[in-house]
Coordinates of C-alpha atoms in Angstrom, one line a residue:
M1 CA -27.0 -64.4 9.1
L2 CA -29.5 -62.5 7.0
R3 CA -33.3 -62.9 7.0
R4 CA -35.9 -61.3 4.8
V5 CA -38.0 -58.7 6.7
S6 CA -41.7 -59.1 7.2
R7 CA -44.2 -56.8 5.4
A8 CA -45.0 -54.9 8.6
L9 CA -41.3 -54.4 9.5
L10 CA -40.6 -53.6 5.9
A11 CA -43.2 -50.8 5.9
S12 CA -41.8 -49.4 9.1
A13 CA -38.2 -49.6 7.7
L14 CA -39.3 -47.7 4.6
V15 CA -40.9 -44.9 6.6
S16 CA -37.8 -44.6 8.8
L17 CA -35.5 -44.6 5.8
L18 CA -37.5 -42.1 3.7
L19 CA -37.6 -39.7 6.7
G20 CA -33.9 -40.1 7.2
T21 CA -34.3 -41.5 10.7
A22 CA -32.3 -44.3 12.2
F23 CA -33.4 -47.9 11.6
G24 CA -31.8 -50.7 13.5
F25 CA -30.6 -53.1 10.9
G26 CA -27.4 -55.0 10.8
Q27 CA -24.5 -55.3 8.4
I28 CA -22.3 -58.1 7.3
P29 CA -18.9 -57.9 9.0
V30 CA -15.8 -58.0 6.7
G31 CA -12.2 -57.0 7.1
D32 CA -10.7 -53.7 8.3
H33 CA -11.6 -50.7 6.2
P34 CA -13.3 -52.3 3.1
R35 CA -12.5 -50.2 0.0
S36 CA -13.9 -52.0 -3.0
I37 CA -16.5 -54.7 -3.7
A38 CA -17.0 -57.1 -6.6
V39 CA -20.1 -59.3 -7.2
G40 CA -20.2 -62.6 -9.0
D41 CA -21.2 -66.3 -8.6
F42 CA -18.0 -67.6 -7.2
N43 CA -19.1 -71.2 -6.5
R44 CA -21.4 -71.7 -9.5
D45 CA -24.5 -72.4 -7.4
G46 CA -26.7 -69.8 -9.2
W47 CA -26.5 -67.2 -6.3
D48 CA -24.6 -64.0 -6.4
D49 CA -21.7 -63.8 -4.0
F50 CA -19.3 -60.9 -3.3
A51 CA -15.6 -60.2 -2.6
V52 CA -14.3 -57.2 -0.6
A53 CA -10.8 -55.7 -0.7
N54 CA -9.9 -54.6 2.9
E55 CA -7.4 -51.8 3.0
L56 CA -6.1 -52.0 6.6
S57 CA -6.3 -55.8 7.2
N58 CA -4.5 -56.4 3.9
D59 CA -6.8 -59.2 2.8
I60 CA -9.9 -60.2 0.8
T61 CA -13.2 -61.3 2.4
I62 CA -15.2 -63.8 0.3
C63 CA -19.0 -63.9 1.2
L64 CA -20.8 -66.8 -0.4
A65 CA -24.6 -66.7 -0.6
K66 CA -26.3 -69.7 0.9
G67 CA -29.5 -69.2 -1.2
D68 CA -31.7 -68.5 1.9
G69 CA -30.7 -64.9 2.4
T70 CA -27.7 -65.7 4.5
F71 CA -24.0 -65.3 3.7
D72 CA -21.0 -67.3 4.7
C73 CA -18.0 -64.8 4.9
K74 CA -14.4 -66.0 5.2
V75 CA -10.9 -64.6 4.7
D76 CA -9.0 -67.8 4.7
V77 CA -10.4 -69.0 1.3
V78 CA -8.0 -66.8 -0.7
K79 CA -4.5 -68.2 -0.7
Y80 CA -1.7 -65.6 -1.1
D81 CA 1.3 -67.9 -0.8
A82 CA 4.1 -65.5 0.3
Y83 CA 2.7 -62.5 -1.6
K84 CA 0.0 -61.0 0.6
P85 CA -1.1 -57.6 -0.8
V86 CA -0.3 -54.4 1.0
I87 CA -3.1 -51.8 1.3
P88 CA -5.6 -53.3 -1.2
M89 CA -7.6 -50.6 -2.9
A90 CA -9.6 -52.1 -5.7
I91 CA -11.0 -55.5 -6.7
A92 CA -12.6 -56.8 -9.9
T93 CA -13.9 -60.2 -11.0
G94 CA -14.1 -62.0 -14.3
D95 CA -13.0 -65.3 -16.0
L96 CA -9.4 -64.5 -16.7
D97 CA -8.4 -67.9 -18.0
N98 CA -11.7 -68.8 -19.7
D99 CA -12.2 -72.0 -17.7
G100 CA -15.8 -71.1 -16.7
D101 CA -14.9 -70.1 -13.1
L102 CA -14.7 -66.5 -11.9
D103 CA -11.3 -65.2 -10.9
L104 CA -10.2 -62.1 -9.0
A105 CA -7.9 -59.2 -9.9
L106 CA -6.7 -57.0 -7.1
A107 CA -4.8 -53.6 -7.0
A108 CA -2.9 -52.6 -3.9
C109 CA -1.5 -49.2 -3.1
G110 CA 1.5 -50.7 -1.3
L111 CA 4.3 -52.9 -2.6
T112 CA 4.7 -56.6 -1.9
L113 CA 8.4 -57.6 -1.9
E114 CA 9.7 -60.9 -3.4
T115 CA 12.9 -61.9 -1.7
K116 CA 15.5 -64.6 -2.0
T117 CA 18.4 -65.7 0.1
D118 CA 22.0 -65.4 -1.0
P119 CA 24.7 -68.1 -0.3
Y120 CA 25.5 -66.3 2.9
G121 CA 21.9 -66.6 4.3
Q122 CA 21.1 -62.9 3.7
P123 CA 17.8 -62.0 2.1
Y124 CA 17.7 -59.7 -0.9
V125 CA 14.8 -58.2 -2.9
V126 CA 14.3 -59.5 -6.4
G127 CA 10.9 -57.9 -7.3
F128 CA 8.0 -55.7 -6.3
F129 CA 4.4 -56.3 -7.0
N130 CA 1.1 -54.4 -6.5
I131 CA -1.3 -56.2 -8.9
F132 CA -2.4 -59.8 -8.2
T133 CA -4.7 -62.2 -9.9
F134 CA -6.3 -65.1 -8.0
K135 CA -7.6 -68.2 -9.8
G136 CA -11.1 -69.3 -8.9
K137 CA -11.7 -73.0 -8.3
G138 CA -15.4 -72.8 -8.8
D139 CA -16.1 -73.6 -5.1
G140 CA -15.7 -70.2 -3.7
T141 CA -11.9 -70.5 -3.0
F142 CA -9.1 -68.8 -4.8
S143 CA -5.3 -69.3 -5.1
L144 CA -2.6 -66.8 -6.2
D145 CA -2.1 -67.0 -10.0
K146 CA -0.1 -64.1 -11.3
K147 CA 1.5 -61.0 -9.8
Y148 CA 2.5 -57.7 -11.6
L149 CA 4.0 -54.3 -11.0
A150 CA 1.9 -51.3 -12.2
G151 CA 2.4 -47.6 -11.4
E152 CA 2.4 -46.1 -7.9
C153 CA -0.6 -46.6 -5.7
P154 CA -3.2 -48.0 -8.1
R155 CA -6.7 -47.0 -7.1
A156 CA -8.9 -48.6 -9.7
I157 CA -8.9 -51.8 -11.7
S158 CA -11.2 -53.0 -14.6
L159 CA -11.3 -56.2 -16.7
A160 CA -12.1 -55.9 -20.4
D161 CA -11.1 -57.5 -23.7
L162 CA -9.3 -54.5 -25.2
D163 CA -7.6 -56.5 -28.0
R164 CA -10.6 -58.5 -29.0
N165 CA -9.0 -61.9 -28.7
G166 CA -11.7 -63.3 -26.4
K167 CA -9.5 -62.9 -23.3
L168 CA -9.9 -60.4 -20.5
D169 CA -7.2 -57.8 -20.1
I170 CA -6.4 -55.7 -17.0
I171 CA -6.7 -51.9 -16.9
I172 CA -5.1 -50.1 -13.9
A173 CA -5.4 -46.4 -12.9
N174 CA -2.4 -45.4 -10.9
S175 CA -3.1 -42.4 -8.5
G176 CA 0.6 -42.0 -7.4
T177 CA 2.1 -41.8 -10.9
N178 CA -0.9 -40.2 -12.7
D179 CA -1.0 -42.8 -15.4
L180 CA -2.6 -46.0 -16.6
T181 CA -1.2 -49.4 -16.9
L182 CA -2.5 -52.2 -19.2
F183 CA -1.8 -55.9 -19.0
I184 CA -2.7 -57.3 -22.4
D185 CA -2.7 -61.1 -22.5
A186 CA -0.9 -61.1 -19.2
K187 CA 1.9 -59.0 -20.6
K188 CA 2.5 -55.4 -19.5
K189 CA 1.8 -52.9 -22.3
E190 CA 2.7 -49.3 -22.0
L191 CA 0.1 -46.8 -23.1
K192 CA 0.8 -44.8 -26.2
L193 CA -1.0 -41.5 -25.8
V194 CA -1.3 -38.6 -28.3
K195 CA 0.4 -36.0 -26.2
D196 CA 1.9 -37.5 -23.1
A197 CA 2.3 -40.8 -21.3
K198 CA 0.7 -39.3 -18.2
V199 CA -3.0 -38.8 -17.6
C200 CA -4.7 -36.2 -15.4
A201 CA -3.8 -35.8 -11.7
T202 CA -4.8 -38.7 -9.4
P203 CA -6.8 -41.1 -11.6
V204 CA -9.1 -42.9 -9.2
A205 CA -11.9 -44.5 -11.3
L206 CA -12.5 -46.3 -14.6
A207 CA -15.4 -46.9 -16.9
V208 CA -15.3 -49.2 -20.0
S209 CA -17.7 -49.1 -23.0
D210 CA -17.7 -48.6 -26.7
F211 CA -18.0 -44.8 -26.8
N212 CA -17.7 -44.4 -30.6
R213 CA -19.6 -47.6 -31.6
D214 CA -16.8 -49.2 -33.6
A215 CA -17.0 -52.5 -31.8
M216 CA -13.7 -51.7 -29.9
L217 CA -13.8 -51.0 -26.2
D218 CA -12.9 -47.6 -24.9
V219 CA -12.0 -46.2 -21.4
A220 CA -13.1 -43.2 -19.3
V221 CA -10.9 -42.1 -16.3
A222 CA -12.0 -39.9 -13.4
C223 CA -9.1 -37.8 -12.0
S224 CA -9.9 -36.5 -8.5
E225 CA -7.3 -33.8 -8.2
A226 CA -7.7 -32.4 -11.8
D227 CA -11.6 -32.3 -11.6
E228 CA -11.6 -34.0 -15.0
V229 CA -12.8 -37.0 -16.9
W230 CA -10.5 -38.3 -19.7
A231 CA -12.0 -40.3 -22.5
F232 CA -9.7 -42.8 -24.4
L233 CA -10.6 -44.6 -27.6
G234 CA -9.4 -48.2 -28.0
D235 CA -7.7 -49.4 -31.2
G236 CA -8.9 -53.0 -30.8
K237 CA -5.3 -54.1 -30.3
G238 CA -4.9 -53.1 -26.6
G239 CA -3.9 -49.5 -27.3
L240 CA -5.7 -46.3 -26.1
E241 CA -5.7 -42.8 -27.5
V242 CA -7.1 -39.7 -25.8
S243 CA -10.3 -38.6 -27.3
Q244 CA -11.4 -35.8 -25.0
I245 CA -10.9 -34.2 -21.6
V246 CA -14.0 -33.0 -19.9
G247 CA -14.1 -30.7 -16.8
V248 CA -16.5 -31.9 -14.1
G249 CA -17.3 -31.1 -10.5
S250 CA -14.8 -30.9 -7.7
R251 CA -13.0 -34.1 -6.7
P252 CA -14.6 -36.7 -8.9
L253 CA -14.3 -40.1 -7.2
D254 CA -16.2 -42.4 -9.6
V255 CA -17.4 -42.7 -13.2
K256 CA -19.8 -45.2 -14.8
A257 CA -20.9 -45.6 -18.4
G258 CA -24.4 -46.3 -19.7
D259 CA -27.0 -45.2 -22.2
L260 CA -28.7 -42.6 -19.9
N261 CA -30.9 -41.0 -22.6
R262 CA -31.7 -44.1 -24.6
D263 CA -30.2 -42.9 -27.9
A264 CA -28.0 -46.0 -28.3
K265 CA -24.9 -43.9 -27.5
P266 CA -22.9 -44.5 -24.3
D267 CA -23.0 -41.7 -21.7
L268 CA -21.2 -41.1 -18.4
A269 CA -22.3 -40.4 -14.8
V270 CA -19.7 -38.9 -12.5
A271 CA -19.8 -38.6 -8.7
N272 CA -18.1 -35.4 -7.4
S273 CA -17.2 -35.6 -3.8
E274 CA -16.5 -31.9 -2.8
T275 CA -19.4 -30.4 -4.8
N276 CA -21.8 -33.0 -3.5
D277 CA -23.3 -33.8 -6.9
V278 CA -23.6 -36.2 -9.8
W279 CA -22.9 -35.0 -13.3
T280 CA -24.3 -36.6 -16.5
L281 CA -22.3 -36.4 -19.7
F282 CA -24.0 -37.3 -22.9
G283 CA -22.0 -39.1 -25.6
D284 CA -22.4 -38.2 -29.3
G285 CA -21.4 -41.6 -30.5
T286 CA -17.9 -40.5 -31.7
G287 CA -16.1 -40.6 -28.3
K288 CA -17.0 -37.0 -27.4
F289 CA -19.1 -36.0 -24.4
T290 CA -21.0 -32.8 -23.4
V291 CA -22.1 -32.0 -19.8
H292 CA -25.9 -32.4 -19.7
K293 CA -26.9 -31.8 -16.1
R294 CA -25.8 -31.6 -12.5
Y295 CA -27.8 -33.3 -9.8
R296 CA -27.4 -32.4 -6.1
V297 CA -27.1 -35.4 -3.8
D298 CA -26.0 -35.8 -0.2
Q299 CA -22.6 -35.2 1.5
A300 CA -19.4 -36.5 -0.2
P301 CA -20.7 -38.8 -3.0
S302 CA -18.0 -41.5 -3.2
A303 CA -19.2 -44.2 -5.6
L304 CA -22.1 -44.9 -8.0
I305 CA -23.5 -47.6 -10.3
V306 CA -25.9 -47.2 -13.3
Q307 CA -28.7 -49.8 -13.7
D308 CA -32.5 -50.1 -14.2
F309 CA -33.7 -50.5 -10.6
N310 CA -37.4 -50.0 -11.1
G311 CA -38.0 -52.1 -14.3
D312 CA -39.1 -49.2 -16.5
C313 CA -36.3 -49.8 -19.1
R314 CA -34.6 -46.6 -18.2
L315 CA -31.2 -46.5 -16.4
D316 CA -31.2 -45.2 -12.9
I317 CA -28.2 -44.1 -10.7
A318 CA -27.4 -45.3 -7.2
V319 CA -24.8 -43.2 -5.4
T320 CA -23.2 -43.6 -2.0
N321 CA -22.7 -40.5 0.1
A322 CA -19.7 -41.1 2.4
L323 CA -20.3 -38.4 5.0
A324 CA -24.1 -38.8 5.1
N325 CA -24.0 -42.6 5.5
D326 CA -26.7 -43.2 2.9
V327 CA -27.4 -44.2 -0.7
W328 CA -29.5 -42.0 -3.0
I329 CA -31.4 -43.3 -6.0
L330 CA -31.7 -41.0 -9.0
S331 CA -34.6 -42.4 -11.1
G332 CA -34.3 -42.2 -14.8
R333 CA -36.8 -40.0 -16.7
P334 CA -37.4 -39.4 -20.4
E335 CA -34.7 -37.6 -22.4
G336 CA -32.0 -38.6 -19.9
E337 CA -33.3 -36.6 -17.0
F338 CA -33.1 -37.9 -13.4
E339 CA -35.1 -37.3 -10.3
A340 CA -34.4 -38.2 -6.7
V341 CA -38.0 -39.5 -6.1
A342 CA -37.1 -42.8 -4.4
G343 CA -35.5 -41.3 -1.4
K344 CA -32.4 -42.1 0.5
F345 CA -31.5 -45.3 2.2
A346 CA -29.3 -45.6 5.4
V347 CA -26.2 -47.8 5.3
G348 CA -23.1 -48.1 7.5
D349 CA -20.5 -45.5 8.4
R350 CA -18.7 -43.9 5.4
P351 CA -19.9 -46.0 2.4
V352 CA -17.1 -46.0 -0.2
A353 CA -18.0 -48.7 -2.7
I354 CA -21.2 -50.1 -4.2
A355 CA -22.2 -53.0 -6.5
S356 CA -25.4 -54.6 -7.6
G357 CA -26.5 -58.3 -7.7
N358 CA -29.4 -60.5 -7.0
F359 CA -29.2 -61.4 -3.3
D360 CA -32.9 -61.9 -2.7
P361 CA -33.7 -65.5 -1.8
E362 CA -37.0 -65.0 -3.6
R363 CA -35.1 -64.1 -6.8
D364 CA -37.3 -61.2 -7.8
I365 CA -36.7 -59.1 -10.9
Y366 CA -35.3 -56.1 -9.0
P367 CA -31.5 -55.6 -8.6
D368 CA -30.2 -55.5 -5.0
L369 CA -27.3 -53.4 -3.7
A370 CA -24.1 -54.3 -1.7
V371 CA -22.5 -51.3 -0.1
A372 CA -19.0 -51.4 1.6
N373 CA -18.8 -49.2 4.7
E374 CA -15.2 -48.2 5.5
L375 CA -15.5 -47.2 9.2
T376 CA -17.9 -49.8 10.4
N377 CA -16.0 -52.6 8.6
D378 CA -19.0 -54.2 7.0
V379 CA -21.2 -54.5 4.0
T380 CA -24.9 -53.4 3.9
I381 CA -27.2 -55.4 1.7
L382 CA -30.2 -53.5 0.4
L383 CA -33.0 -55.4 -1.3
G384 CA -34.6 -53.9 -4.4
I385 CA -38.4 -53.9 -3.9
G386 CA -39.5 -52.0 -7.0
A387 CA -40.1 -48.4 -7.8
G388 CA -36.5 -47.7 -7.2
R389 CA -36.8 -48.4 -3.5
F390 CA -34.8 -50.6 -1.3
A391 CA -35.1 -52.3 2.1
P392 CA -32.4 -53.7 4.3
F393 CA -32.0 -57.4 5.0
M394 CA -32.5 -57.9 8.7
I395 CA -29.7 -59.6 10.6
P396 CA -31.1 -61.1 13.7
P397 CA -28.9 -61.8 16.8
P398 CA -27.0 -65.0 16.5
N399 CA -28.8 -68.1 17.6
Q400 CA -28.4 -68.5 21.4
P401 CA -27.5 -72.0 22.5
P402 CA -30.0 -73.9 24.8
V403 CA -29.5 -74.5 28.5
A404 CA -29.7 -78.0 29.9
D405 CA -31.0 -78.9 33.3
F406 CA -32.6 -82.0 34.9
T407 CA -33.9 -83.7 38.0
W408 CA -34.3 -87.3 39.1
T409 CA -36.1 -89.5 41.5
P410 CA -35.5 -91.1 43.9
Q411 CA -32.8 -88.7 45.1
V412 CA -30.6 -91.4 46.6
P413 CA -31.4 -94.6 44.7
K414 CA -30.3 -98.0 45.7
I415 CA -28.5 -100.7 43.6
G416 CA -31.1 -102.2 41.2
E417 CA -33.6 -99.5 41.8
T418 CA -35.1 -97.6 38.7
V419 CA -34.1 -94.0 38.5
K420 CA -36.3 -91.6 36.5
F421 CA -34.5 -88.7 34.9
D422 CA -36.5 -85.7 33.7
G423 CA -34.9 -83.0 31.4
S424 CA -38.0 -80.8 31.3
A425 CA -36.2 -78.0 33.1
S426 CA -34.0 -77.5 30.0
H427 CA -34.9 -74.4 27.9
D428 CA -33.8 -72.3 24.8
P429 CA -33.8 -68.5 25.1
D430 CA -34.7 -67.9 21.4
G431 CA -36.2 -71.2 20.2
Q432 CA -37.1 -74.6 21.5
V433 CA -35.2 -77.7 22.7
V434 CA -35.8 -80.6 20.4
S435 CA -33.4 -83.3 21.6
W436 CA -31.9 -84.6 24.9
W437 CA -28.8 -86.7 25.2
W438 CA -27.9 -88.4 28.5
D439 CA -24.6 -89.7 29.8
F440 CA -25.4 -91.8 32.9
G441 CA -21.8 -91.9 34.1
D442 CA -21.5 -95.6 34.1
G443 CA -20.6 -96.0 30.4
T444 CA -24.2 -96.0 29.1
T445 CA -26.2 -93.3 27.4
G446 CA -29.8 -92.5 26.6
T447 CA -32.0 -90.1 24.6
G448 CA -35.3 -88.4 25.3
K449 CA -36.8 -85.7 27.5
T450 CA -37.5 -88.3 30.2
V451 CA -35.6 -91.6 30.6
E452 CA -35.2 -94.4 33.1
H453 CA -32.0 -96.1 34.2
V454 CA -30.9 -98.8 36.7
Y455 CA -27.4 -98.7 38.4
Q456 CA -25.8 -102.0 39.3
K457 CA -23.1 -100.9 41.6
E458 CA -22.7 -98.7 44.6
N459 CA -20.9 -95.5 43.6
T460 CA -21.2 -91.7 43.0
Y461 CA -21.9 -91.2 39.3
K462 CA -21.5 -87.9 37.2
V463 CA -24.7 -87.7 35.1
C464 CA -24.6 -85.2 32.2
L465 CA -27.4 -83.9 29.9
T466 CA -26.7 -82.1 26.6
V467 CA -29.7 -80.6 24.7
T468 CA -30.0 -79.3 21.1
D469 CA -32.3 -76.6 19.9
N470 CA -34.4 -76.3 16.7
L471 CA -31.5 -74.6 14.8
G472 CA -29.0 -77.2 15.7
A473 CA -27.2 -75.4 18.5
K474 CA -26.0 -77.6 21.4
S475 CA -25.9 -76.7 25.1
E476 CA -23.0 -77.0 27.4
P477 CA -23.3 -80.4 29.2
K478 CA -25.1 -80.0 32.5
C479 CA -23.6 -82.5 35.0
K480 CA -24.7 -83.5 38.5
D481 CA -23.4 -86.1 41.0
L482 CA -25.8 -88.9 41.8
T483 CA -25.0 -91.3 44.7
V484 CA -26.2 -94.9 44.5
S485 CA -26.3 -96.7 47.9
A486 CA -26.1 -100.4 48.7
V487 CA -29.2 -102.4 49.5
P488 CA -29.5 -102.4 53.3
P489 CA -29.6 -105.8 55.2
P490 CA -33.0 -107.1 56.4
P491 CA -33.9 -105.9 60.0
P492 CA -33.3 -108.5 62.8
P493 CA -36.4 -110.4 64.0
P494 CA -38.1 -108.9 67.1
E495 CA -37.1 -110.2 70.5
A496 CA -39.4 -112.8 72.0
V497 CA -41.4 -111.6 74.9
K498 CA -40.5 -113.5 78.1
A499 CA -43.4 -115.1 79.9
P500 CA -43.7 -114.0 83.5
T501 CA -42.7 -116.7 86.1
V502 CA -44.9 -117.9 88.9
G503 CA -44.6 -120.7 91.6
K504 CA -44.9 -124.4 91.1
E505 CA -48.0 -126.0 89.7
P506 CA -50.2 -122.9 89.3
S507 CA -53.7 -124.0 89.7
G508 CA -55.8 -120.9 90.1
L509 CA -56.0 -117.4 88.5
A510 CA -57.8 -114.2 89.5
S511 CA -57.6 -110.6 88.3
G512 CA -58.0 -107.2 89.7
D513 CA -56.3 -103.8 90.2
F514 CA -54.2 -104.7 93.1
D515 CA -51.9 -101.7 93.1
G516 CA -54.5 -99.1 92.2
D517 CA -52.8 -97.9 89.0
G518 CA -55.7 -98.5 86.7
D519 CA -54.1 -101.5 85.1
E520 CA -55.4 -105.0 85.5
D521 CA -53.2 -107.3 87.6
L522 CA -53.2 -111.1 88.0
A523 CA -53.1 -113.3 91.1
V524 CA -51.9 -116.9 90.6
A525 CA -52.4 -119.7 93.2
N526 CA -49.5 -122.1 93.1
Q527 CA -50.5 -125.6 94.4
G528 CA -47.0 -127.1 94.3
S529 CA -45.3 -124.3 96.2
D530 CA -48.2 -123.4 98.4
D531 CA -47.9 -119.7 97.6
L532 CA -49.5 -116.9 95.6
S533 CA -47.9 -115.0 92.7
I534 CA -49.0 -111.4 92.0
L535 CA -48.4 -110.2 88.4
L536 CA -48.8 -106.5 88.1
G537 CA -50.1 -105.3 84.7
A538 CA -48.0 -102.8 82.7
G539 CA -50.9 -101.5 80.6
E540 CA -49.5 -103.0 77.3

């Protein structure tokens, strides 16, 4: 669960981040080794969600924004049927079928086999697939739609309308076969290049824009082993033709397009992992590019995005640095210059992918960032707060359930006697108890912190109390045995005191201490029996 930081905590976080010190914020758990992230409103509630391709768990995590700064992340909302991807490497989102709901396109490095069974019960392979599309249902769930076979180990995927028919096409960069694959109108279309069907060694990233301003989309490809960026011009029919090959830094891992110098001509930004820098290439509006400048960043830049983060109408660059575990912001300046004035922002271990969206529950004007961290298996959300700076969403510990406890009086009630139960001993470690539910063990229940109950039969009853806290968490039932005894019978009447006996026809009485014990005694003269009875006093 994510919560917005307070102003004091935010200030402390910014100081820690700008100084490069550790700051204890949490990440959103996803699958094993997240490699790619795509942002979009998957359930059409007006909030940006995100999807993550997980390389080692072979699945997709869908995280839906709740609108209060929290996300609900699940892996079971994408239905693969019998065609689960193997080693997913790249994911993209767009409305592939023009139904108003966002869909997903996934590229996997491994092959998924389609098998059938022969008449003898033996399975045999009938097809291989490594590209999958999943139809969005508009509620945050997806089902397998189509499956294709591209080149070996595709590493990048983009969606764009290359043939200008109003439908998104799929562009794949295949790092294993050093080529591109296009799926135009859901049909595989081989590239027709000027010199060769291959592209540079190990294509790993794609950027799409109209480089020569002819209203037809073009493609740039970053090739990590060749240290090159290839620019292709689109013909508006789904075909691409090489326009230029530009040498860049060592091991480029990402490329993005944008008008960096505000001359209305698309430019390119390239992240070079081994030379620890970002290169800007200025476009001339004909599909040609020249290297403008090299900007030093942190260790092993792995991914970047181009966007206006500070609201000054100039594009900025956000770059993830895989070995430094941070994000750098290069703020745009006049004439297409950049400056790392906004500082660096800590994320998880080995960030490899980055995307932007509006995740802030306050819906401010500043773009936010989602960063996929490969080794910590999570996504860091950074809130844009203006001036090109970002602050982490805080993830508090999960809500702890309350603990129920109670007492009662009298301790051993009798049949028909009122028993008073008190749940005041219940407590919540991180909130407050707001409701109490009682089970008296005789088939009846009650509610309230203190309740009264009368038992009608002699028995030992198991009384249980369950409490709920202010966030809706329920306690484990606390149960205790209560014994109800029968009403005891009334005590027997006291024995009558026997009157002392004397002689016949007592006619005289005198008193005195005849035995010297300090108690008064009696002497009775009996006329009928001519004798004297002495009654010794017992002091009672």
